[in-house]
Short mmCIF file of C-alpha atoms in Angstrom, two decimals:
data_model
loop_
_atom_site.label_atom_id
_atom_site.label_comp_id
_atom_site.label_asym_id
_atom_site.label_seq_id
_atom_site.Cartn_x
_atom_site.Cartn_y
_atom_site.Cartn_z
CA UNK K 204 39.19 -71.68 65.67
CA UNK K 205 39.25 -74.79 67.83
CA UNK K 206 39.86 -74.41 71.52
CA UNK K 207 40.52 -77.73 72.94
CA UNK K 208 41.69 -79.12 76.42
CA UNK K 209 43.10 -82.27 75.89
CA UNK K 210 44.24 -83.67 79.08
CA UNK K 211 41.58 -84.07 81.60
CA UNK K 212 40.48 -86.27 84.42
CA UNK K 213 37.41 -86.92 86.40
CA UNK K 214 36.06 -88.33 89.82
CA UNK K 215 37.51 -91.75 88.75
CA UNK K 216 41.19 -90.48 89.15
CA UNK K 217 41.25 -91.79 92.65
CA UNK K 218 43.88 -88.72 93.86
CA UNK K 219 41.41 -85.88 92.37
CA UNK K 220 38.41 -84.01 93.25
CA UNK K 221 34.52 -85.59 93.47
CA UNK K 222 32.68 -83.28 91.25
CA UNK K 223 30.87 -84.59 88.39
CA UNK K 224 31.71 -84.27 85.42
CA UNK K 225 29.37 -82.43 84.18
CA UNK K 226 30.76 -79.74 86.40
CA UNK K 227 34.34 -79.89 84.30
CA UNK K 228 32.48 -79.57 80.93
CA UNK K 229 30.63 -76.43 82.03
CA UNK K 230 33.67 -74.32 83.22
CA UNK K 231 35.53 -75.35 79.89
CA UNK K 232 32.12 -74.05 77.95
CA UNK K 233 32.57 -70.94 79.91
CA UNK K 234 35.67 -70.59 79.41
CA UNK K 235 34.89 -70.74 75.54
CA UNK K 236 36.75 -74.04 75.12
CA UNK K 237 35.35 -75.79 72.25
CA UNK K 238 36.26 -79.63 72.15
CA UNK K 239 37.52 -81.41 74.92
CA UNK K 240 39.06 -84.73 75.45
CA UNK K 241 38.42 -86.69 78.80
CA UNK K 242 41.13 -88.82 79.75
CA UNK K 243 41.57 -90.55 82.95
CA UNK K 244 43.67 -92.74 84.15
CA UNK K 245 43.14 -96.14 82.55
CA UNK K 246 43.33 -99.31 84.43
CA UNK K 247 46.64 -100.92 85.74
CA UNK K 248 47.39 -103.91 84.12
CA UNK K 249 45.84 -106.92 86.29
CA UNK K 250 50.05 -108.68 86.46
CA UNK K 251 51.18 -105.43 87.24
CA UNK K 252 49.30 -104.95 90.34
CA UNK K 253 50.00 -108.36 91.52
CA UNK K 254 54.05 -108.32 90.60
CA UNK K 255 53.97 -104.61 92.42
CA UNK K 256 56.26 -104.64 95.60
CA UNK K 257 55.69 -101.18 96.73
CA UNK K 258 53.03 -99.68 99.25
CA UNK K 259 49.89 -101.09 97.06
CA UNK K 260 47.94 -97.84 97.27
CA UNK K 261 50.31 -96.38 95.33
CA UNK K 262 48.98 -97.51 92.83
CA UNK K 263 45.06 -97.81 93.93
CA UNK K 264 45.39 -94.21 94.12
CA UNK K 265 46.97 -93.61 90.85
CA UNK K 266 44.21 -95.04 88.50
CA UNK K 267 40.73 -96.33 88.46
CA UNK K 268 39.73 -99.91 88.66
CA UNK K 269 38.66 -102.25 85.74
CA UNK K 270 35.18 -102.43 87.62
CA UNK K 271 35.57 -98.44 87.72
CA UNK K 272 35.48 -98.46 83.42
CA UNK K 273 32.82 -99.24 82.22
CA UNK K 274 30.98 -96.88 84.68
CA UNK K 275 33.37 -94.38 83.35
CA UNK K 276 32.58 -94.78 80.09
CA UNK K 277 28.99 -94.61 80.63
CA UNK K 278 29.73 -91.50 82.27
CA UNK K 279 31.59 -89.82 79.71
CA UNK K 280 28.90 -91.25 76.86
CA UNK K 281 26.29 -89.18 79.40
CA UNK K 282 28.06 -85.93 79.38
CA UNK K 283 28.97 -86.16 75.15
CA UNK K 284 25.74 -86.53 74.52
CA UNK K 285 24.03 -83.53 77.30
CA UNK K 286 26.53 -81.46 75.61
CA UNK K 287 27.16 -82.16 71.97
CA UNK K 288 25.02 -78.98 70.69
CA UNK K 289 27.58 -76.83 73.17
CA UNK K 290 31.13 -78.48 72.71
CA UNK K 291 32.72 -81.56 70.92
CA UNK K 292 34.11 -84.11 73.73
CA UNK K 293 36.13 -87.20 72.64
CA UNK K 294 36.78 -90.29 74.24
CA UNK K 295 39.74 -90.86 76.09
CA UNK K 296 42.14 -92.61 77.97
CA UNK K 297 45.42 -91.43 79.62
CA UNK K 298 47.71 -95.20 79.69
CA UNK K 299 50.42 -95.91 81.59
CA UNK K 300 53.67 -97.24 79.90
CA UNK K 301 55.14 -99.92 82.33
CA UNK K 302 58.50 -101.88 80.79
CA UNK K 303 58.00 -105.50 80.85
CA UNK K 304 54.07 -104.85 80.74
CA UNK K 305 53.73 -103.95 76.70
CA UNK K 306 51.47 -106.88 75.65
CA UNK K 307 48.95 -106.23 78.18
CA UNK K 308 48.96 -102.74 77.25
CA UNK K 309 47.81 -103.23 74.19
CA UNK K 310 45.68 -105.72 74.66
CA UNK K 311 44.09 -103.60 76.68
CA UNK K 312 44.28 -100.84 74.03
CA UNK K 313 42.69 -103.19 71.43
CA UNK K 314 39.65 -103.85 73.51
CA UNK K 315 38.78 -100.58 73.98
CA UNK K 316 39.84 -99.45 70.68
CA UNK K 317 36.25 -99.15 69.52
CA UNK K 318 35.27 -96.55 72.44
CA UNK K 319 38.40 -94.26 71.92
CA UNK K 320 39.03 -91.41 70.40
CA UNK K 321 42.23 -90.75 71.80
CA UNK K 322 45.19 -91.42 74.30
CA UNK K 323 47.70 -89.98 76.39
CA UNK K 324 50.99 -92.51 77.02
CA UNK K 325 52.11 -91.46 79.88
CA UNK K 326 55.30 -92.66 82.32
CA UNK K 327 54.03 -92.44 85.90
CA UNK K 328 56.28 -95.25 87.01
CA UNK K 329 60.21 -96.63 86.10
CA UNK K 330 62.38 -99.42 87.33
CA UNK K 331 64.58 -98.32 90.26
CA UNK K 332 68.42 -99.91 90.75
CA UNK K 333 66.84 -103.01 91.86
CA UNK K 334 65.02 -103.52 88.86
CA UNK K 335 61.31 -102.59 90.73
CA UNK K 336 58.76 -100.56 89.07
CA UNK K 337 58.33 -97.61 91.19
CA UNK K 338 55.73 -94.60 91.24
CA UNK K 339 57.92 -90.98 90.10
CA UNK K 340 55.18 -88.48 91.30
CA UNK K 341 53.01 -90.26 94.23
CA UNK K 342 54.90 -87.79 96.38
CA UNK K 343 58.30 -86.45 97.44
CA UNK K 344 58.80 -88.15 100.27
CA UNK K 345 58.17 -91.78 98.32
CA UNK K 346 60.20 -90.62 95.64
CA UNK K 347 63.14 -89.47 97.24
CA UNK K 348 62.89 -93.41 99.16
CA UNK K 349 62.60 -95.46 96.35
CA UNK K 350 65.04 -93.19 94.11
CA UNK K 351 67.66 -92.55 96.70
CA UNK K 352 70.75 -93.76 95.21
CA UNK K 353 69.83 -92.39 91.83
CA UNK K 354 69.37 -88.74 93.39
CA UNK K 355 72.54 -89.21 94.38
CA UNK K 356 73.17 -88.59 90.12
CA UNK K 357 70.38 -86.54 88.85
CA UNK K 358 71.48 -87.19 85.41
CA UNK K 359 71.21 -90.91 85.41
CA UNK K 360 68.19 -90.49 86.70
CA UNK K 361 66.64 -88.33 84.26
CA UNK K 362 68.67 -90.79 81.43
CA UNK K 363 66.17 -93.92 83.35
CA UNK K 364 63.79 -91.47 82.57
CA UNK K 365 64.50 -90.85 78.92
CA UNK K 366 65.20 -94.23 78.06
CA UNK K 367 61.69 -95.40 79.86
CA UNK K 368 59.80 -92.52 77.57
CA UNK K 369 61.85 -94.15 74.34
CA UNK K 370 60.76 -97.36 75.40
CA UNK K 371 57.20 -96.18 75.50
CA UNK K 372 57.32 -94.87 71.49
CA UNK K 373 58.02 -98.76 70.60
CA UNK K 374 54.14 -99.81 71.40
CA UNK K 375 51.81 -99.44 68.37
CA UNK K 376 48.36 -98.42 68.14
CA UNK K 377 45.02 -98.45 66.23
CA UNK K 378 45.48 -95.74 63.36
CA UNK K 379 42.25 -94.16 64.08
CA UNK K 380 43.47 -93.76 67.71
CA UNK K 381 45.17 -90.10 68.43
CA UNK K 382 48.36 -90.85 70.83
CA UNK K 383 49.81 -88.02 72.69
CA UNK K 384 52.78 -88.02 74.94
CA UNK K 385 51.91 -87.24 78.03
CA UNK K 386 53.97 -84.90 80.52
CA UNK K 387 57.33 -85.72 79.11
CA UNK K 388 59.54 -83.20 81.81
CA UNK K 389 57.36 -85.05 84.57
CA UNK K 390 60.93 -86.32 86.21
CA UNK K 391 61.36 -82.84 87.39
CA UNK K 392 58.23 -82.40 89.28
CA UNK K 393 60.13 -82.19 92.51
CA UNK K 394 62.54 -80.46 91.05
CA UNK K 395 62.98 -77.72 93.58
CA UNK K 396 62.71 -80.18 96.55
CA UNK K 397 65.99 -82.03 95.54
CA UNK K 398 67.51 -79.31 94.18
CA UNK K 399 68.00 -81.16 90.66
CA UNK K 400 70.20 -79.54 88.04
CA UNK K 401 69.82 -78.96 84.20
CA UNK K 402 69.91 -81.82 82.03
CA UNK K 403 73.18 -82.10 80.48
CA UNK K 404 74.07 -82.38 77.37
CA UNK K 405 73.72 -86.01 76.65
CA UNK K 406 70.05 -85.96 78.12
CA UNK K 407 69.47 -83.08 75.42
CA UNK K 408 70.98 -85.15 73.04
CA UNK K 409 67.97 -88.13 74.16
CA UNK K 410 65.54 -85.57 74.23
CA UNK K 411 65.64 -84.56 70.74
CA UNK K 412 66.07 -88.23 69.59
CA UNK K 413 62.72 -88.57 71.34
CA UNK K 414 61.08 -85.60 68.83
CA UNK K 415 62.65 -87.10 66.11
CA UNK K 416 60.43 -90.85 67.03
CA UNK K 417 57.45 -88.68 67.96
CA UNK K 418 57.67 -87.11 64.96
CA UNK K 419 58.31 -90.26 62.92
CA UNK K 420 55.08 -91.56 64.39
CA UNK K 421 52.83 -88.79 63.94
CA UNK K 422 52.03 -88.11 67.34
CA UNK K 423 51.51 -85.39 69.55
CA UNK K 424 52.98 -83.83 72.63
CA UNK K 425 50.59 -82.94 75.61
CA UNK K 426 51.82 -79.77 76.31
CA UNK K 427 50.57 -80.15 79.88
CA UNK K 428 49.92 -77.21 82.14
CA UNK K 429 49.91 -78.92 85.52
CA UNK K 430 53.93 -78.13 86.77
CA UNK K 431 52.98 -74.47 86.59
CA UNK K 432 51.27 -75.47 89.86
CA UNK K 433 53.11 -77.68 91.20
CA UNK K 434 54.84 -76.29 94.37
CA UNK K 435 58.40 -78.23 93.43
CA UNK K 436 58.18 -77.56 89.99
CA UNK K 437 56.88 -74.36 88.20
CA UNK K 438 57.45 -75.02 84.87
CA UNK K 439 54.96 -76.74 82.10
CA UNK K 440 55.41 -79.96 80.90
CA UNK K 441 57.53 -80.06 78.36
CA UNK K 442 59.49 -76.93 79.35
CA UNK K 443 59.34 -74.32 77.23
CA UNK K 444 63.18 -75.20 75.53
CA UNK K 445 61.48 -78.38 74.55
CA UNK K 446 58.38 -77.02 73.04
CA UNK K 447 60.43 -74.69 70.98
CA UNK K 448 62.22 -77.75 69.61
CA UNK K 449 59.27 -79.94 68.95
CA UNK K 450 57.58 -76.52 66.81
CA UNK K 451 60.81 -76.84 64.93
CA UNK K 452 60.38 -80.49 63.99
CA UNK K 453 56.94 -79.81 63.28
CA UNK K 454 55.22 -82.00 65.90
CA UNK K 455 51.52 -80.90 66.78
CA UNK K 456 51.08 -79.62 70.15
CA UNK K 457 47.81 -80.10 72.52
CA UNK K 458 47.28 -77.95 75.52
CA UNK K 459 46.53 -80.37 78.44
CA UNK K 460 45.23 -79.14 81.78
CA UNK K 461 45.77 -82.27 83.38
CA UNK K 462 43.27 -80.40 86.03
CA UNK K 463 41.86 -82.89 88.36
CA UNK K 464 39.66 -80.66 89.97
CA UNK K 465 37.35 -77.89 88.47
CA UNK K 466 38.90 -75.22 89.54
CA UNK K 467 42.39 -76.73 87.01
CA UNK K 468 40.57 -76.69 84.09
CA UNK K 469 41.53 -74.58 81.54
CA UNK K 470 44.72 -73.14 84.07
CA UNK K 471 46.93 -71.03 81.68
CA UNK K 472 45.95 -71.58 78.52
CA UNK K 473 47.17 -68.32 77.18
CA UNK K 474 50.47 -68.74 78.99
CA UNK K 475 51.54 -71.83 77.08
CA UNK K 476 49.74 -70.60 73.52
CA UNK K 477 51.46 -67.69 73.85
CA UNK K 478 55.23 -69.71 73.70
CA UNK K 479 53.90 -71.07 70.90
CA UNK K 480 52.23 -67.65 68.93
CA UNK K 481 55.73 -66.65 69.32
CA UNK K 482 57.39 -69.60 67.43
CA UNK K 483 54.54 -68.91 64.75
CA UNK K 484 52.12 -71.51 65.53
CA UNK K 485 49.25 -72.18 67.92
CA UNK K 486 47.91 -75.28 69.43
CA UNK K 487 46.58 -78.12 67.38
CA UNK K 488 43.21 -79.24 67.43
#
């Protein structure tokens, strides 16, 4: 059976640990992983850094640079190739989704199209009431500024949230190209902080809407381990209610450390296959 990690990040992240990456690949071969898909954060689109009106290292610090990819490429071409007769490591990317920014995501997409194996579409950032694209996980204390009002009424802020990760399902891809989506409960990563509530009802109702267009697109759901150690959060990402909905509608799910240091990698594993053993499936490959 396939053991695969596939959400991981590298020295390039810019808000992660310096160790090579070779270092990553040898604790997932020890700790019997068997394919594993490097994905760090891709590029921000050139307009998007220029139209930006927040503190600009919030977003030099969320990605790595277009003069950072080609290095990282080479980098993860080095490490597939040390390793191939020990473990199976793919290409990847993990993309931002930014509203008004969809044709230079995929022209980016396109151009690297060739290289990639697969992608995680991911929403780091969403429009606040003034219409300005703001970071949702930099930290508390920026999001908690920029989102003040909307805290005010958790709900429409997870609805935002929603209807930004709907928005994200409209952008189309290379066939060959695996697309996962990427930390879809990541609204509530300082949950505890603000004290948010439940979703309601009709964010339940945009949830499963949500599955439905995943599964309409054959995707997959990163069923990311990172909120388990978060110190706001303490869930996975989806939560588990989630998951058990997406087995239903028969959506493949990916175990994603998101780790972005060594010591992450691989960071309950049997926790999260575990929810799924006991909706009678496992993790995809």
């Amino acid at each position: 059976m396939t053991k695969k990690d596939g959400h991981t990040h590298s020295r390039f992240s810019h808000h992660g640990s310096q160790e090579s990456l070779a270092a990553y690949v040898e604790q997932a071969i020890n700790q019997g992983f068997t394919e594993y898909t490097i994905t760090e954060h891709a590029p921000l689109p050139k307009k998007f850094l220029q139209d930006f009106v927040g503190p600009i290292d919030e977003c030099l610090e969320s990605a790595m640079t277009q003069v950072e990819l080609p290095l990282y490429r080479a980098e993860v071409d080095q490490v597939a190739d040390q390793y191939r007769d020990r473990i199976k490591i793919k290409h990847g990317l993990e993309v931002d989704y930014l509203p008004g920014y969809e044709q230079e995501i995929r022209e980016f997409i396109n151009h690297q199209a060739s290289w990639l194996d697969e992608i995680i579409l991911s929403v780091h950032f969403m429009t606040d009431d003034l219409g300005d694209i703001r970071p949702i996980d930099y930290s508390e204390a920026a999001f908690g500024e920029d989102f003040a009002s909307e805290l005010v009424q958790p709900q429409k802020l997870f609805d935002r949230y929603y209807q930004t990760v709907a928005a994200s399902l409209g952008l189309d891809f290379d066939s060959a190209i695996t697309v996962r989506v990427g930390h879809m409960t990541l609204i509530r990563k300082y949950q505890h902080y603000f004290n948010l509530p439940q979703f309601d009802e009709n964010i339940k109702i945009k949830i499963t809407e949500i599955l439905r267009k995943i599964k309409a697109k054959n995707w997959q759901i990163d069923f990311n381990a990172a909120g388990l150690s978060k110190p706001y959060n303490g869930e996975s990402y989806p939560t588990e209610t989630i998951v058990k909905e997406a087995v239903k509608i028969g959506i493949p799910m990916v175990y994603g450390s998101d780790a972005h240091d060594v010591a992450s990698q691989g960071l309950y594993y049997e926790q999260l296959e575990q929810v799924l053993l006991d909706c009678g499936t496992d993790f995809t490959d």
